[in-house]
Tab-separated table of C-alpha atoms and ligand atoms in Angstrom:
chain	number	residue	atom	x	y	z
A	241	UNK	CA	88.825	62.747	91.430
A	242	UNK	CA	86.141	63.707	94.031
A	243	UNK	CA	82.745	64.247	93.285
A	244	UNK	CA	82.992	68.184	94.019
A	245	UNK	CA	86.051	68.138	91.657
A	246	UNK	CA	84.303	66.194	88.966
A	247	UNK	CA	81.529	68.989	88.289
A	248	UNK	CA	83.958	71.697	88.205
A	249	UNK	CA	84.693	73.218	84.617
A	250	UNK	CA	88.507	72.871	84.398
A	251	UNK	CA	90.601	73.936	87.616
A	252	UNK	CA	93.948	75.674	86.413
A	253	UNK	CA	97.100	75.789	88.803
A	254	UNK	CA	97.719	78.157	91.541
A	255	UNK	CA	100.195	80.494	90.017
A	256	UNK	CA	100.039	82.240	92.900
A	257	UNK	CA	101.176	81.466	96.659
A	258	UNK	CA	101.290	83.841	99.283
A	259	UNK	CA	102.954	82.227	102.746
A	260	UNK	CA	101.905	84.278	105.875
A	261	UNK	CA	104.860	82.952	107.804
A	262	UNK	CA	103.626	84.406	111.050
A	263	UNK	CA	100.749	86.794	112.673
A	264	UNK	CA	103.715	88.464	114.925
A	265	UNK	CA	104.190	91.998	114.296
A	266	UNK	CA	106.028	95.062	116.024
A	267	UNK	CA	103.383	97.389	114.381
A	268	UNK	CA	99.756	98.022	115.470
A	269	UNK	CA	98.209	99.089	112.056
A	270	UNK	CA	94.628	99.622	112.798
A	271	UNK	CA	93.662	98.454	109.172
A	272	UNK	CA	95.663	95.283	109.554
A	273	UNK	CA	93.569	92.505	107.565
A	274	UNK	CA	95.362	90.200	109.720
A	275	UNK	CA	92.293	88.018	111.642
A	276	UNK	CA	90.629	89.787	114.651
A	277	UNK	CA	91.364	86.953	116.778
A	278	UNK	CA	95.083	86.130	115.363
A	279	UNK	CA	96.434	86.009	118.670
A	280	UNK	CA	94.605	82.851	119.439
A	281	UNK	CA	96.591	80.909	116.779
A	282	UNK	CA	99.874	80.448	117.964
A	283	UNK	CA	101.153	77.111	116.417
A	284	UNK	CA	103.442	78.622	113.434
A	285	UNK	CA	104.585	75.647	111.130
A	286	UNK	CA	107.881	74.727	111.123
A	287	UNK	CA	110.698	75.418	109.062
A	288	UNK	CA	110.373	71.803	107.474
A	289	UNK	CA	106.586	72.209	107.015
A	290	UNK	CA	107.221	75.519	105.182
A	291	UNK	CA	109.898	73.931	102.690
A	292	UNK	CA	107.192	71.135	102.019
A	293	UNK	CA	104.480	73.656	100.807
A	294	UNK	CA	107.144	75.539	98.987
A	295	UNK	CA	108.149	72.564	97.102
A	296	UNK	CA	104.524	71.143	96.506
A	297	UNK	CA	103.043	74.697	95.340
A	298	UNK	CA	106.270	74.289	92.759
A	299	UNK	CA	105.453	71.393	91.433
A	300	UNK	CA	101.530	72.544	90.809
A	301	UNK	CA	103.201	75.463	88.864
A	302	UNK	CA	103.276	78.336	91.191
A	303	UNK	CA	105.519	80.864	90.132
A	304	UNK	CA	104.674	83.839	92.300
A	305	UNK	CA	105.572	83.708	96.025
A	306	UNK	CA	104.979	85.915	98.202
A	307	UNK	CA	106.417	86.395	102.159
A	308	UNK	CA	103.984	87.932	104.080
A	309	UNK	CA	102.839	88.433	107.916
A	310	UNK	CA	102.548	89.736	110.236
A	311	UNK	CA	106.271	90.636	109.715
A	312	UNK	CA	107.948	87.847	108.167
A	313	UNK	CA	111.453	89.064	109.115
A	314	UNK	CA	110.239	87.731	112.916
A	315	UNK	CA	110.759	84.354	111.143
A	316	UNK	CA	114.490	83.283	111.839
A	317	UNK	CA	114.343	80.751	108.875
A	318	UNK	CA	113.550	83.121	106.144
A	319	UNK	CA	117.027	83.051	104.562
A	320	UNK	CA	116.490	79.325	104.605
A	321	UNK	CA	113.042	79.506	102.994
A	322	UNK	CA	114.254	82.100	100.543
A	323	UNK	CA	117.232	80.128	99.735
A	324	UNK	CA	114.847	77.226	98.838
A	325	UNK	CA	112.270	79.237	96.619
A	326	UNK	CA	114.931	80.276	94.652
A	327	UNK	CA	116.228	77.185	93.996
A	328	UNK	CA	112.803	75.793	93.028
A	329	UNK	CA	112.897	78.506	90.315
A	330	UNK	CA	109.821	80.943	92.417
A	331	UNK	CA	110.196	84.732	92.128
A	332	UNK	CA	109.917	85.683	95.672
A	333	UNK	CA	108.509	88.604	97.244
A	334	UNK	CA	109.228	89.887	100.799
A	335	UNK	CA	106.422	92.141	101.863
A	336	UNK	CA	107.674	93.558	104.925
A	337	UNK	CA	107.433	96.955	107.513
A	338	UNK	CA	111.037	97.276	107.184
A	339	UNK	CA	111.177	96.968	110.853
A	340	UNK	CA	113.569	94.421	111.798
A	341	UNK	CA	115.435	94.535	108.764
A	342	UNK	CA	119.102	95.426	108.351
A	343	UNK	CA	121.414	96.620	105.650
A	344	UNK	CA	123.119	92.927	106.215
A	345	UNK	CA	119.869	91.062	105.860
A	346	UNK	CA	118.964	93.195	102.567
A	347	UNK	CA	122.590	91.763	101.254
A	348	UNK	CA	121.976	88.565	102.640
A	349	UNK	CA	118.721	88.067	101.232
A	350	UNK	CA	119.927	89.069	98.032
A	351	UNK	CA	122.461	86.238	98.075
A	352	UNK	CA	120.321	83.709	98.780
A	353	UNK	CA	118.098	84.677	96.327
A	354	UNK	CA	115.133	87.096	96.841
A	355	UNK	CA	113.903	88.931	93.729
A	356	UNK	CA	111.798	91.884	95.381
A	357	UNK	CA	111.485	93.579	98.598
A	358	UNK	CA	108.386	95.723	99.076
A	359	UNK	CA	108.359	98.332	102.140
A	360	UNK	CA	104.967	99.673	103.463
A	361	UNK	CA	104.908	103.301	104.935
A	362	UNK	CA	102.153	104.396	106.666
A	363	UNK	CA	102.247	107.820	105.824
A	364	UNK	CA	104.692	110.606	104.038
A	365	UNK	CA	105.960	112.271	107.492
A	366	UNK	CA	107.063	110.525	110.932
A	367	UNK	CA	104.012	112.138	113.208
A	368	UNK	CA	101.699	110.483	111.334
A	369	UNK	CA	103.231	107.730	109.882
A	370	UNK	CA	104.391	106.631	113.557
A	371	UNK	CA	100.951	107.315	115.192
A	372	UNK	CA	98.977	105.295	112.612
A	373	UNK	CA	101.932	102.240	113.118
A	374	UNK	CA	101.641	102.629	116.765
A	375	UNK	CA	105.344	102.858	116.678
A	376	UNK	CA	107.602	105.950	117.504
A	377	UNK	CA	110.384	104.884	115.276
A	378	UNK	CA	108.809	103.232	112.641
A	379	UNK	CA	109.573	105.772	110.115
A	380	UNK	CA	113.182	106.632	110.282
A	381	UNK	CA	113.794	103.126	109.902
A	382	UNK	CA	111.372	102.875	106.959
A	383	UNK	CA	113.276	105.633	105.115
A	384	UNK	CA	116.889	103.904	105.930
A	385	UNK	CA	115.457	100.305	104.672
A	386	UNK	CA	114.243	102.151	101.522
A	387	UNK	CA	117.570	103.241	101.030
A	388	UNK	CA	118.865	100.133	101.393
A	389	UNK	CA	116.962	97.700	99.617
A	390	UNK	CA	117.357	100.139	96.583
A	391	UNK	CA	121.205	100.681	96.967
A	392	UNK	CA	121.196	96.325	97.001
A	393	UNK	CA	119.730	96.836	93.306
A	394	UNK	CA	116.241	95.249	93.645
A	395	UNK	CA	113.127	96.967	91.840
A	396	UNK	CA	111.849	98.853	94.975
A	397	UNK	CA	108.090	98.644	95.765
A	398	UNK	CA	107.016	101.102	97.916
A	399	UNK	CA	103.056	100.533	99.521
A	400	UNK	CA	100.865	103.262	101.598
A	401	UNK	CA	97.546	102.097	102.487
A	402	UNK	CA	95.469	104.869	101.966
A	403	UNK	CA	92.751	105.949	104.277
A	404	UNK	CA	90.601	109.154	105.568
A	405	UNK	CA	93.790	109.895	107.774
A	406	UNK	CA	96.595	110.254	104.978
A	407	UNK	CA	94.660	110.714	101.971
A	408	UNK	CA	95.304	114.380	101.770
A	409	UNK	CA	98.786	113.691	101.678
A	410	UNK	CA	99.018	112.127	98.099
A	411	UNK	CA	101.270	114.643	96.751
A	412	UNK	CA	103.664	114.273	99.290
A	413	UNK	CA	103.718	110.898	99.169
A	414	UNK	CA	104.238	110.478	95.497
A	415	UNK	CA	107.281	113.143	96.473
A	416	UNK	CA	108.899	110.987	98.860
A	417	UNK	CA	108.544	108.120	96.825
A	418	UNK	CA	110.428	109.960	93.885
A	419	UNK	CA	113.130	111.032	96.623
A	420	UNK	CA	113.749	107.477	97.235
A	421	UNK	CA	114.033	106.625	93.663
A	422	UNK	CA	111.334	103.791	94.087
A	423	UNK	CA	110.210	101.869	90.767
A	424	UNK	CA	106.896	101.073	91.964
A	425	UNK	CA	104.275	102.745	94.340
A	426	UNK	CA	101.102	101.274	95.381
A	427	UNK	CA	98.888	103.559	96.978
A	428	UNK	CA	95.986	101.414	97.853
A	429	UNK	CA	92.622	102.386	99.510
A	430	UNK	CA	92.087	100.573	102.684
A	431	UNK	CA	90.087	96.999	101.697
A	432	UNK	CA	87.467	96.391	104.821
A	433	UNK	CA	88.227	93.193	105.985
A	434	UNK	CA	89.832	92.169	109.392
A	435	UNK	CA	90.775	95.189	111.676
A	436	UNK	CA	90.520	97.578	108.973
A	437	UNK	CA	86.439	96.232	108.631
A	438	UNK	CA	86.236	96.687	112.566
A	439	UNK	CA	87.454	100.147	112.145
A	440	UNK	CA	85.739	101.500	108.713
A	441	UNK	CA	84.137	103.890	109.762
A	442	UNK	CA	87.187	105.720	111.205
A	443	UNK	CA	89.090	104.574	108.181
A	444	UNK	CA	86.552	105.348	105.050
A	445	UNK	CA	87.910	108.530	102.980
A	446	UNK	CA	84.717	110.473	101.775
A	447	UNK	CA	84.126	110.607	98.042
A	448	UNK	CA	85.298	114.279	98.164
A	449	UNK	CA	88.097	113.433	99.582
A	450	UNK	CA	88.501	110.603	96.965
A	451	UNK	CA	88.278	112.676	94.126
A	452	UNK	CA	90.686	115.517	95.382
A	453	UNK	CA	93.334	112.363	95.498
A	454	UNK	CA	92.212	111.158	92.283
A	455	UNK	CA	92.807	114.347	90.764
A	456	UNK	CA	96.077	114.845	92.407
A	457	UNK	CA	97.679	111.351	91.229
A	458	UNK	CA	96.435	112.303	87.885
A	459	UNK	CA	98.469	115.370	87.688
A	460	UNK	CA	101.557	113.782	89.521
A	461	UNK	CA	101.151	111.177	86.921
A	462	UNK	CA	101.516	113.851	84.305
A	463	UNK	CA	104.368	115.353	86.069
A	464	UNK	CA	106.442	112.403	86.454
A	465	UNK	CA	106.153	111.638	82.642
A	466	UNK	CA	107.018	115.077	81.797
A	467	UNK	CA	110.417	114.437	83.420
A	468	UNK	CA	110.690	111.029	81.642
A	469	UNK	CA	110.344	109.439	85.248
A	470	UNK	CA	109.502	105.618	85.314
A	471	UNK	CA	108.336	105.423	88.315
A	472	UNK	CA	104.700	103.453	87.860
A	473	UNK	CA	101.694	104.857	90.344
A	474	UNK	CA	99.228	102.246	90.924
A	475	UNK	CA	96.391	103.513	92.605
A	476	UNK	CA	93.899	101.179	94.026
A	477	UNK	CA	90.459	102.987	94.643
A	478	UNK	CA	88.350	101.407	96.972
A	479	UNK	CA	85.355	99.416	95.694
A	480	UNK	CA	82.774	101.037	97.932
A	481	UNK	CA	82.498	103.886	95.606
A	482	UNK	CA	82.046	101.417	92.884
A	483	UNK	CA	78.666	100.145	91.502
A	484	UNK	CA	80.387	96.725	90.224
A	485	UNK	CA	82.221	94.278	92.653
A	486	UNK	CA	85.604	93.389	91.884
A	487	UNK	CA	86.603	90.066	90.547
A	488	UNK	CA	87.994	89.019	93.650
A	489	UNK	CA	91.137	87.057	93.460
A	490	UNK	CA	90.374	86.473	89.904
A	491	UNK	CA	87.734	84.183	91.008
A	492	UNK	CA	87.926	82.074	94.125
A	493	UNK	CA	90.432	78.958	93.599
A	494	UNK	CA	91.547	80.137	90.377
A	495	UNK	CA	95.225	81.559	90.677
A	496	UNK	CA	95.570	82.360	94.221
A	497	UNK	CA	96.489	79.967	97.037
A	498	UNK	CA	97.416	81.538	100.673
A	499	UNK	CA	98.899	79.690	103.504
A	500	UNK	CA	98.164	80.920	106.996
A	501	UNK	CA	100.806	80.812	109.839
A	502	UNK	CA	98.935	77.849	111.388
A	503	UNK	CA	99.036	76.018	108.070
A	504	UNK	CA	95.449	76.498	107.465
A	505	UNK	CA	95.221	76.689	103.488
A	506	UNK	CA	92.622	79.930	102.016
A	507	UNK	CA	91.536	81.086	98.677
A	508	UNK	CA	92.682	84.547	99.987
A	509	UNK	CA	94.026	86.307	102.693
A	510	UNK	CA	90.751	87.273	104.281
A	511	UNK	CA	88.958	84.057	103.550
A	512	UNK	CA	89.426	82.732	107.273
A	513	UNK	CA	86.573	84.985	108.299
A	514	UNK	CA	84.115	83.153	106.376
A	515	UNK	CA	82.108	80.129	107.985
A	516	UNK	CA	83.631	77.383	105.705
A	517	UNK	CA	86.182	74.526	106.902
A	518	UNK	CA	89.306	74.890	105.211
A	519	UNK	CA	91.839	72.270	104.656
A	520	UNK	CA	95.180	72.271	106.782
A	521	UNK	CA	98.687	71.546	104.907
A	522	UNK	CA	99.572	69.597	107.836
A	523	UNK	CA	96.636	67.016	107.096
A	524	UNK	CA	96.995	66.999	103.230
A	525	UNK	CA	99.296	68.058	100.522
A	526	UNK	CA	98.958	71.119	98.382
A	527	UNK	CA	97.534	69.372	95.437
A	528	UNK	CA	94.665	67.245	97.568
A	529	UNK	CA	93.777	70.605	99.176
A	530	UNK	CA	93.854	73.032	95.926
A	531	UNK	CA	91.679	70.332	93.524
A	532	UNK	CA	89.921	68.212	95.880
A	533	UNK	CA	89.165	70.161	99.601
A	534	UNK	CA	85.680	71.159	99.807
A	535	UNK	CA	86.548	74.277	101.032
A	536	UNK	CA	88.687	75.095	97.600
A	537	UNK	CA	85.702	73.851	95.469
A	538	UNK	CA	83.169	75.639	97.580
A	539	UNK	CA	82.705	78.891	95.205
A	540	UNK	CA	84.145	77.361	92.217
A	541	UNK	CA	82.346	77.848	88.899
A	542	UNK	CA	78.881	79.418	89.306
A	543	UNK	CA	76.424	76.801	90.349
A	544	UNK	CA	76.149	78.350	93.755
A	545	UNK	CA	75.089	81.817	92.941
A	546	UNK	CA	71.759	82.710	94.160
A	547	UNK	CA	69.829	85.832	92.216
A	548	UNK	CA	70.639	88.508	91.206
A	549	UNK	CA	73.525	86.860	90.269
A	550	UNK	CA	72.462	83.773	88.808
A	551	UNK	CA	70.883	85.310	86.177
A	552	UNK	CA	73.251	87.983	85.410
A	553	UNK	CA	74.577	88.400	82.256
A	554	UNK	CA	78.199	90.064	84.118
A	555	UNK	CA	78.723	86.679	86.646
A	556	UNK	CA	81.437	86.092	84.506
A	557	UNK	CA	83.213	89.116	84.893
A	558	UNK	CA	82.867	89.473	88.441
A	559	UNK	CA	82.304	86.457	89.601
A	560	UNK	CA	79.573	87.992	91.840
A	561	UNK	CA	82.316	89.974	93.720
A	562	UNK	CA	84.228	89.363	97.062
A	563	UNK	CA	82.401	86.431	99.311
A	564	UNK	CA	83.931	87.950	102.381
A	565	UNK	CA	82.565	91.251	101.546
A	566	UNK	CA	79.238	89.619	101.125
A	567	UNK	CA	79.438	87.908	104.588
A	568	UNK	CA	80.963	90.736	106.412
A	569	UNK	CA	77.761	92.977	105.140
A	570	UNK	CA	74.922	90.415	104.968
A	571	UNK	CA	75.550	87.656	107.128
A	572	UNK	CA	75.896	85.314	104.090
A	573	UNK	CA	78.592	84.492	101.896
A	574	UNK	CA	76.630	83.347	99.087
A	575	UNK	CA	75.057	86.666	98.241
A	576	UNK	CA	75.978	89.147	95.929
A	577	UNK	CA	78.919	91.328	96.505
A	578	UNK	CA	77.040	94.539	98.386
A	579	UNK	CA	78.960	97.058	96.045
A	580	UNK	CA	76.660	95.611	93.441
A	581	UNK	CA	74.045	98.156	93.126
A	582	UNK	CA	71.827	94.976	91.838
A	583	UNK	CA	72.430	93.355	95.244
A	584	UNK	CA	69.666	93.943	97.527
A	585	UNK	CA	71.926	94.624	100.350
A	586	UNK	CA	73.561	98.045	98.526
A	587	UNK	CA	71.735	100.235	100.963
A	588	UNK	CA	74.950	98.898	103.284
A	589	UNK	CA	77.287	100.443	101.271
A	590	UNK	CA	75.451	103.521	100.662
A	591	UNK	CA	75.108	103.843	104.477
A	592	UNK	CA	78.919	103.559	104.782
A	593	UNK	CA	79.272	106.707	101.990
A	594	UNK	CA	77.097	108.644	103.866
A	595	UNK	CA	78.679	108.015	107.327
A	596	UNK	CA	82.127	108.719	105.431
A	597	UNK	CA	80.797	112.052	104.701
A	598	UNK	CA	80.045	112.983	108.417
A	599	UNK	CA	82.657	111.011	110.079
A	600	UNK	CA	85.084	113.512	112.393
A	601	UNK	CA	86.589	111.267	114.667
A	602	UNK	CA	90.550	110.877	114.824
A	603	UNK	CA	92.765	108.222	115.245
A	604	UNK	CA	92.857	107.634	118.783
A	605	UNK	CA	89.107	106.125	118.170
A	606	UNK	CA	90.609	103.375	115.858
A	607	UNK	CA	91.487	100.188	117.652
A	608	UNK	CA	94.925	99.421	116.933
A	609	UNK	CA	96.209	95.669	116.093
A	610	UNK	CA	98.183	94.051	118.897
A	611	UNK	CA	97.694	91.196	120.920
A	612	UNK	CA	96.073	92.540	123.969
A	613	UNK	CA	93.089	93.827	121.796
A	614	UNK	CA	93.116	90.413	119.604
A	615	UNK	CA	92.668	88.584	122.887
A	616	UNK	CA	89.304	90.830	123.697
A	617	UNK	CA	87.792	89.992	120.305
A	618	UNK	CA	88.212	86.293	120.676
A	619	UNK	CA	87.326	85.775	124.178
A	620	UNK	CA	84.594	88.277	123.776
A	621	UNK	CA	83.726	85.990	119.999
B	132	UNK	CA	120.274	97.146	65.424
B	133	UNK	CA	123.735	97.397	67.246
B	134	UNK	CA	122.009	98.170	70.351
B	135	UNK	CA	121.829	95.694	73.080
B	136	UNK	CA	118.575	94.508	75.389
B	137	UNK	CA	119.341	93.557	78.365
B	138	UNK	CA	116.650	92.657	80.979
B	139	UNK	CA	116.195	95.381	83.532
B	140	UNK	CA	116.512	94.729	87.140
B	141	UNK	CA	113.838	92.795	88.733
B	142	UNK	CA	112.417	91.113	85.965
B	143	UNK	CA	113.348	87.245	85.097
B	144	UNK	CA	112.371	84.989	82.267
B	145	UNK	CA	111.616	81.873	82.501
B	146	UNK	CA	110.053	78.741	80.861
B	147	UNK	CA	107.205	77.068	82.997
B	148	UNK	CA	106.265	73.781	82.289
B	149	UNK	CA	102.993	74.287	84.158
B	150	UNK	CA	101.582	76.886	81.802
B	151	UNK	CA	103.720	75.710	78.676
B	152	UNK	CA	104.701	78.931	77.787
B	153	UNK	CA	107.911	81.749	78.785
B	154	UNK	CA	106.617	83.936	81.316
B	155	UNK	CA	108.410	87.162	82.642
B	156	UNK	CA	108.415	87.569	85.996
B	157	UNK	CA	108.442	90.928	88.094
B	158	UNK	CA	107.612	92.243	91.322
B	159	UNK	CA	103.767	90.689	92.109
B	160	UNK	CA	103.416	90.257	88.448
B	161	UNK	CA	103.880	87.982	85.606
B	162	UNK	CA	103.322	88.068	81.638
B	163	UNK	CA	102.722	84.866	79.698
B	164	UNK	CA	104.632	85.176	76.703
B	165	UNK	CA	103.131	83.850	73.345
B	166	UNK	CA	105.529	81.669	70.915
B	167	UNK	CA	107.256	84.396	68.860
B	168	UNK	CA	107.735	86.771	72.127
B	169	UNK	CA	108.852	83.873	74.055
B	170	UNK	CA	111.285	82.731	71.414
B	171	UNK	CA	113.103	86.583	71.005
B	172	UNK	CA	113.371	87.380	74.561
B	173	UNK	CA	115.031	83.626	74.899
B	174	UNK	CA	117.718	85.018	72.779
B	175	UNK	CA	118.435	88.176	75.071
B	176	UNK	CA	121.363	87.687	77.192
B	177	UNK	CA	122.906	91.080	77.678
B	178	UNK	CA	125.749	90.556	75.491
B	179	UNK	CA	123.879	90.044	71.937
B	180	UNK	CA	122.876	92.965	70.148
B	181	UNK	CA	119.405	93.290	68.168
B	182	UNK	CA	121.353	92.370	65.099
B	183	UNK	CA	122.957	89.227	66.494
B	184	UNK	CA	119.296	87.905	67.855
B	185	UNK	CA	118.015	88.453	64.196
B	186	UNK	CA	120.559	86.305	62.935
B	187	UNK	CA	119.930	83.933	65.100
B	188	UNK	CA	116.363	83.284	64.794
B	189	UNK	CA	116.145	83.824	60.875
B	190	UNK	CA	118.974	80.941	61.025
B	191	UNK	CA	116.539	78.985	63.402
B	192	UNK	CA	113.704	79.811	61.397
B	193	UNK	CA	114.680	79.640	58.053
B	194	UNK	CA	111.186	79.580	56.574
B	195	UNK	CA	110.093	82.979	58.205
B	196	UNK	CA	112.292	85.268	55.990
B	197	UNK	CA	113.573	88.225	57.167
B	198	UNK	CA	112.731	88.948	60.936
B	199	UNK	CA	114.891	92.430	61.413
B	200	UNK	CA	111.254	94.467	61.531
B	201	UNK	CA	109.285	92.064	63.695
B	202	UNK	CA	112.349	91.668	66.260
B	203	UNK	CA	113.072	95.384	66.316
B	204	UNK	CA	109.419	96.421	66.915
B	205	UNK	CA	109.097	93.502	69.462
B	206	UNK	CA	112.170	94.853	71.621
B	207	UNK	CA	110.871	98.729	70.865
B	208	UNK	CA	107.782	97.537	72.514
B	209	UNK	CA	109.664	95.467	75.506
B	210	UNK	CA	111.625	98.725	75.964
B	211	UNK	CA	108.508	100.890	76.234
B	212	UNK	CA	106.765	98.479	78.586
B	213	UNK	CA	110.304	98.562	80.973
B	214	UNK	CA	110.725	94.962	80.360
B	215	UNK	CA	114.496	95.560	78.748
B	216	UNK	CA	116.391	98.333	78.576
B	217	UNK	CA	118.238	98.943	75.087
B	218	UNK	CA	122.027	100.396	75.351
C	26	SF4	S1	99.081	95.928	108.554
C	26	SF4	FE1	100.785	96.865	109.839
C	26	SF4	S2	100.006	95.221	111.880
C	26	SF4	FE2	99.451	94.758	110.330
C	26	SF4	S3	101.100	92.767	109.847
C	26	SF4	FE3	101.337	94.450	108.365
C	26	SF4	S4	102.468	95.989	109.076
C	26	SF4	FE4	101.911	94.444	110.727
C	27	SF4	S1	74.504	90.657	90.192
C	27	SF4	FE1	76.242	89.519	90.632
C	27	SF4	S2	77.280	88.798	88.936
C	27	SF4	FE2	75.624	90.594	88.344
C	27	SF4	S3	76.770	92.398	88.267
C	27	SF4	FE3	76.350	92.542	90.549
C	27	SF4	S4	77.340	90.852	91.797
C	27	SF4	FE4	78.031	90.909	89.536
């Protein structure tokens, strides 16, 4: 054991492995959680390297596996990765925009052992959906693929990222999900990392919008229950309207392990933005990375905490919140997540709320996630 | 008691050596099962009725006495959670 690992409590295994296969994607969602400068990382892991990551992760105890991106369907070796995942005993989840999917692939993946396909939507109608996605044909394709997923017998999970431009559609969104016979619906309000942080002013709903949406979701829940529907609605409300931070990733390096397209191993899919040197699966085994790397041990335990977290009796509950949010909003990732009203930087959250009450800009003011915009970020960065 | 429990589509039940327990996996989620929950669900194969499962468990754990109530109750909960369907 390295000195870094020795003074840690006990480190459990990474039960969740997220394989971000690529940053390539045909869509341009302005809330994409990929890094702003993603176009800089062009060297993707090879099939062999991904297979090794899957084997090592499973040996360590990972049971849930996500294939995401970018758009994971861009990778031609996806069927091989799925087959290996099944053979190893993972429960595998494909997180896709639906673009590039076909009925034949839906069936091929099923035969290879894929357990679940999550299709993301941008809105409940074609106009808004396609405007947010930056693609003219996205909506029809998504509808067709959602139906194909259902017909192939997968559990159907539909995901909607919610922001100020689609939050008014809540009843329509839920209606659409009912017609598509979804089993789970994730209504995930935007989390402000990556492109979403850059576009925050143009995305964040006002408190009034949020209150209306919450009420609508509750009404729909009652209607669904009364109709005997088994649809599960999962409404992820934005932490910017909370006074306590979320227990991010259930604690740094406690359950989740993300591998980015170029092989960088991260404790969460946003952590790449932190000024920390993260290890790469090309150089080290997943086991060394998880248990012994300085990057993963950096925020384990609580000895790194400054005040107010250090002496706070809630630190075992929320671990001081999200390191990425602390870094983005205060410039120092050690600080308490400013969502917390005990944080001396909580005023930055309050300012964002006030801005959301007065924002009026339309979709056209957002910076879309695409390669030419991304190049601007790393040239200027 | 004649009803037959079956895992719902998208749910997978398996033994996890790293966690030293049975787990139930579903879209982006996992439930760790305690010893008795694991033992009951390990008998669910889509063919056996609740009565057969009770019988098999009583044979395996003779010291536990009658298990009918516990097993049926647990499977009703599992149905309410949408883990299994009883047909
Ligand atoms: S959020 Fe949108 S742009 Fe980003 S990877 Fe997903 S589908 Fe592509
Ligand atoms: S002070 Fe830190 S540990 Fe306490 S509640 Fe706030 S973020 Fe959590």
